[in-house]
GROMACS .gro file of C-alpha atoms in nm:
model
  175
    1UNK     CA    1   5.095  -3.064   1.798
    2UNK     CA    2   4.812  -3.046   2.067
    3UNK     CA    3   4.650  -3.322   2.180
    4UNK     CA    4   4.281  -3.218   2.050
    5UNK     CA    5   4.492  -3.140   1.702
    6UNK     CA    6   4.567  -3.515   1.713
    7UNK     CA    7   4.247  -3.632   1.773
    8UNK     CA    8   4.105  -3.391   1.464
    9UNK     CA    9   4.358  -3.546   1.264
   10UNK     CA   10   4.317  -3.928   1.368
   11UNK     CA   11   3.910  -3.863   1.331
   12UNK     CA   12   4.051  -3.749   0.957
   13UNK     CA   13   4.249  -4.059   0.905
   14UNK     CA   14   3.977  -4.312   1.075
   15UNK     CA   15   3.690  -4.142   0.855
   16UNK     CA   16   3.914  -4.153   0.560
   17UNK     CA   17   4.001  -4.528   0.611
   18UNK     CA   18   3.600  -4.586   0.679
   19UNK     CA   19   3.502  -4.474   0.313
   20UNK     CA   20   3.860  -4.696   0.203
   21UNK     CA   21   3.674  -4.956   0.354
   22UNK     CA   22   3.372  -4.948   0.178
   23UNK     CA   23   3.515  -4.895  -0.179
   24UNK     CA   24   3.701  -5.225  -0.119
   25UNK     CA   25   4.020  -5.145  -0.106
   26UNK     CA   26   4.269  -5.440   0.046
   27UNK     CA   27   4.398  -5.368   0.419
   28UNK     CA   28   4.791  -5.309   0.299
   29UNK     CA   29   4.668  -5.037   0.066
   30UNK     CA   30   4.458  -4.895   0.333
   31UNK     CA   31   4.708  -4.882   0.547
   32UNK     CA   32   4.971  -4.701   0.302
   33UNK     CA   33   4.716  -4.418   0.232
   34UNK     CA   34   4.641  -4.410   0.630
   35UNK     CA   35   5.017  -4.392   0.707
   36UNK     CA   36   5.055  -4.132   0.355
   37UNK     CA   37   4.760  -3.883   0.502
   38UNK     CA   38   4.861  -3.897   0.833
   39UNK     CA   39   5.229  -3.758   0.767
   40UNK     CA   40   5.069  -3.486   0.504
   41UNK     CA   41   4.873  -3.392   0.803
   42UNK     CA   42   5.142  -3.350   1.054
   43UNK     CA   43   5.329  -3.162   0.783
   44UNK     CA   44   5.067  -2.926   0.678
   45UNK     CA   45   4.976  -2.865   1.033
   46UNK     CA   46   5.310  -2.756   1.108
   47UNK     CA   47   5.304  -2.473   0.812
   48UNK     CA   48   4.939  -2.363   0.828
   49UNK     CA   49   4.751  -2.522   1.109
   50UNK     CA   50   4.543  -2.830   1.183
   51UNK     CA   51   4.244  -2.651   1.075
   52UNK     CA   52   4.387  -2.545   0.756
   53UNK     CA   53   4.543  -2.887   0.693
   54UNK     CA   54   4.214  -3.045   0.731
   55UNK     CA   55   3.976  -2.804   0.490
   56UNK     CA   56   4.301  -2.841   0.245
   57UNK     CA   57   4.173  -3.252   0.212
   58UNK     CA   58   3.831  -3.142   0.183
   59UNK     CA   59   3.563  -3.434   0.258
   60UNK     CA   60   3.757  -3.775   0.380
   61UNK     CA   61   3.489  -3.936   0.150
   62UNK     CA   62   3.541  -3.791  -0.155
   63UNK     CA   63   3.907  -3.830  -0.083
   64UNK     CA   64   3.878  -4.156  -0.044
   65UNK     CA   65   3.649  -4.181  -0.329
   66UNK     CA   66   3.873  -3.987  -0.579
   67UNK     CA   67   4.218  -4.186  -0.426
   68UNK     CA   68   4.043  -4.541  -0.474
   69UNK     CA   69   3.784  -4.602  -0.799
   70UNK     CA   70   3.521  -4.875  -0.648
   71UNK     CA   71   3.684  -5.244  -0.812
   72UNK     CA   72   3.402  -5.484  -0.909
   73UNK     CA   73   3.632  -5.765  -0.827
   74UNK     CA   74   3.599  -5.715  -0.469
   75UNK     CA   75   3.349  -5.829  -0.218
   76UNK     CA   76   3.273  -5.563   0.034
   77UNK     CA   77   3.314  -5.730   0.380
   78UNK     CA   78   3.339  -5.480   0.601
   79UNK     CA   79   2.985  -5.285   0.470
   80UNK     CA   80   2.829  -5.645   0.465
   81UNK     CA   81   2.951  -5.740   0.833
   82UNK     CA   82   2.783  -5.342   0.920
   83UNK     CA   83   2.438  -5.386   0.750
   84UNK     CA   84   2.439  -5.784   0.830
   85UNK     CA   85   2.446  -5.640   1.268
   86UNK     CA   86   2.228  -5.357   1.188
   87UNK     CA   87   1.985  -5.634   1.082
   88UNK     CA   88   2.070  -5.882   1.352
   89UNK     CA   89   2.010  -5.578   1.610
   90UNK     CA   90   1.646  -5.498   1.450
   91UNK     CA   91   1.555  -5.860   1.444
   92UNK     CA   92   1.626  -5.877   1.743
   93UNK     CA   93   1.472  -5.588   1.868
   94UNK     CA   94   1.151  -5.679   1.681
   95UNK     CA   95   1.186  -6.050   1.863
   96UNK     CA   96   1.209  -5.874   2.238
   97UNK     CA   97   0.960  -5.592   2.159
   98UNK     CA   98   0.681  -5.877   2.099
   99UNK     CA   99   0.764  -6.098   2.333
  100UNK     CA  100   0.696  -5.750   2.565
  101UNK     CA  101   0.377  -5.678   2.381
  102UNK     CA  102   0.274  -6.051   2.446
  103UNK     CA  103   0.337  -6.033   2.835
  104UNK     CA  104   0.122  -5.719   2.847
  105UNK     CA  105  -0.122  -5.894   2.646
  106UNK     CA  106  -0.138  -6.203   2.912
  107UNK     CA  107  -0.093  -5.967   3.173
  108UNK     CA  108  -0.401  -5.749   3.071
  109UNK     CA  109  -0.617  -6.061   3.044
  110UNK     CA  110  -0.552  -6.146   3.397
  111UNK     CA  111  -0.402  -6.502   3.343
  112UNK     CA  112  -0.215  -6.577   3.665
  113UNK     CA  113  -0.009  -6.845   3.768
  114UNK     CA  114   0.060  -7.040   3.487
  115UNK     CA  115   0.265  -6.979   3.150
  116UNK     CA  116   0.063  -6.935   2.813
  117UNK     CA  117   0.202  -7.045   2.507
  118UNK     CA  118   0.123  -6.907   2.180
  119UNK     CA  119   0.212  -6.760   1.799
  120UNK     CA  120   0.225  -6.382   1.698
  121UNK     CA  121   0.256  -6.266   1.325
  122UNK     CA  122   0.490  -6.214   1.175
  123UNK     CA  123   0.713  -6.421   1.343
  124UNK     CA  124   0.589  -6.766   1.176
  125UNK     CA  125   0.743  -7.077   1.406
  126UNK     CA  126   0.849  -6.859   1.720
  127UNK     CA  127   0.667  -6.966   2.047
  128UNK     CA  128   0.628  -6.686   2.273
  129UNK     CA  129   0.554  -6.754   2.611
  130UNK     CA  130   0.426  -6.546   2.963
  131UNK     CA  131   0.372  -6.614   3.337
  132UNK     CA  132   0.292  -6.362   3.556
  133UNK     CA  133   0.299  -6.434   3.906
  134UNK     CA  134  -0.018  -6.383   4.140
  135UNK     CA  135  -0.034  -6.043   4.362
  136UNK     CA  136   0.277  -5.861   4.136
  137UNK     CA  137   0.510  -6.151   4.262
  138UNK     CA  138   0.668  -6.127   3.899
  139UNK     CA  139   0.696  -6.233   3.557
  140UNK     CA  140   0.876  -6.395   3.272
  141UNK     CA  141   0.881  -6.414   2.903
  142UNK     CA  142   1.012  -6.592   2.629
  143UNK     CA  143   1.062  -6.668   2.280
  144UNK     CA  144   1.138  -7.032   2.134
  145UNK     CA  145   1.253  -7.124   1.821
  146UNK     CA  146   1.370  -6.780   1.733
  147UNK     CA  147   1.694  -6.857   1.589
  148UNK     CA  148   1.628  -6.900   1.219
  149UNK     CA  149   1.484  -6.530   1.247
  150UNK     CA  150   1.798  -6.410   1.495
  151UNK     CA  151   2.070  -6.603   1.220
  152UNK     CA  152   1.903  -6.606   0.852
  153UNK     CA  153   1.794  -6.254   0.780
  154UNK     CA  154   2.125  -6.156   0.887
  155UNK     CA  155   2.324  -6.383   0.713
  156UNK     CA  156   2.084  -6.339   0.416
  157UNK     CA  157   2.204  -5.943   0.430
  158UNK     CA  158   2.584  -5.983   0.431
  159UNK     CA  159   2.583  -6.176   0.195
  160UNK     CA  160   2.375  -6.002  -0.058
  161UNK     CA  161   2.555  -5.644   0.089
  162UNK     CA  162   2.911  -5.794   0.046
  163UNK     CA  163   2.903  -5.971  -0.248
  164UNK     CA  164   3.123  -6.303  -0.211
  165UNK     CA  165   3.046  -6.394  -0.596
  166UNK     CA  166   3.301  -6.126  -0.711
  167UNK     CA  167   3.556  -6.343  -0.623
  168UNK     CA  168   3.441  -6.590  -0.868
  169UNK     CA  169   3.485  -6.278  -1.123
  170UNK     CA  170   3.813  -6.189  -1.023
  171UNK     CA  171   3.920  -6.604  -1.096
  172UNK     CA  172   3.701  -6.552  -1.434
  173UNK     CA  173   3.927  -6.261  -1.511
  174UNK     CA  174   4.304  -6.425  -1.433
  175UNK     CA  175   4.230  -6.727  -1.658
   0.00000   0.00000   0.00000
């Protein structure tokens, strides 16, 4: 098998095990159907070619999604841990793309020499600051206080995305 055969079929397998992942399915099954597609693969390769092998599976996601029915007894870590950094990295964004804005702002009303403190909305709390330097010697800017934003809305998305309170189903279900 070629080496860019391999990597078609491990992008096959990793894809496959991505939509596994998000249907909940526990890490030692994942693993079996990983290890179970990745040996139909190699064997179908050898008869009829990697590229044959791989339109014979069809979609990895519908594969996954007709090999695994979604359980409501499981919380879905691994989709809340993706859209809980998806919001951390926008927060974020949003935190360092105003404190920009805010420098420009100082900048543009030719405060030099000294920092100035203030709010922006939305950001209710946060203390941005600016000091720009006389004659282009510099700048710097800062945010204070930003953690709650930087730690809650993420949090606040896992844990609404994953769905920890299935567990207490699953318990509700054994006894």
């Amino acid at each position: 098998m070629s080496l860019i055969d391999r990597f078609r079929r491990e992008n096959a397998v990793q894809q496959y095990d991505f939509w596994l992942d998000l249907r909940a399915v526990p890490m030692r099954r994942r693993r079996e159907l990983r290890r179970e597609l990745r040996a139909n693969l190699t064997e179908a390769s050898a008869d009829v070619g990697m590229t044959r092998a791989l339109f014979g599976i069809g979609s990895p996601k519908q594969l996954a999604h007709e090999t695994a029915p979604d359980d409501p007894t499981r919380p879905r870590w691994g989709l809340g841990a993706l859209v809980a950094a998806l919001v951390f990295g926008l927060v974020a964004f949003g935190v360092m793309y105003t404190a920009t804005t805010y420098t420009s702002g100082v900048e543009a009303s030719g405060v030099t020499g000294q920092t100035v403190r203030g709010f922006v909305f939305p950001w209710y709390g946060v203390e941005f600051s600016a000091r720009i330097e006389p004659d282009r010697g510099g700048l710097a800017t800062g945010a204070a206080n930003v953690q709650y934003y930087l730690l809650g809305p993420p949090l606040l998305a896992f844990l609404l995305v994953a769905q920890p309170w299935r567990l207490l189903r699953r318990r509700g279900e054994r006894g």
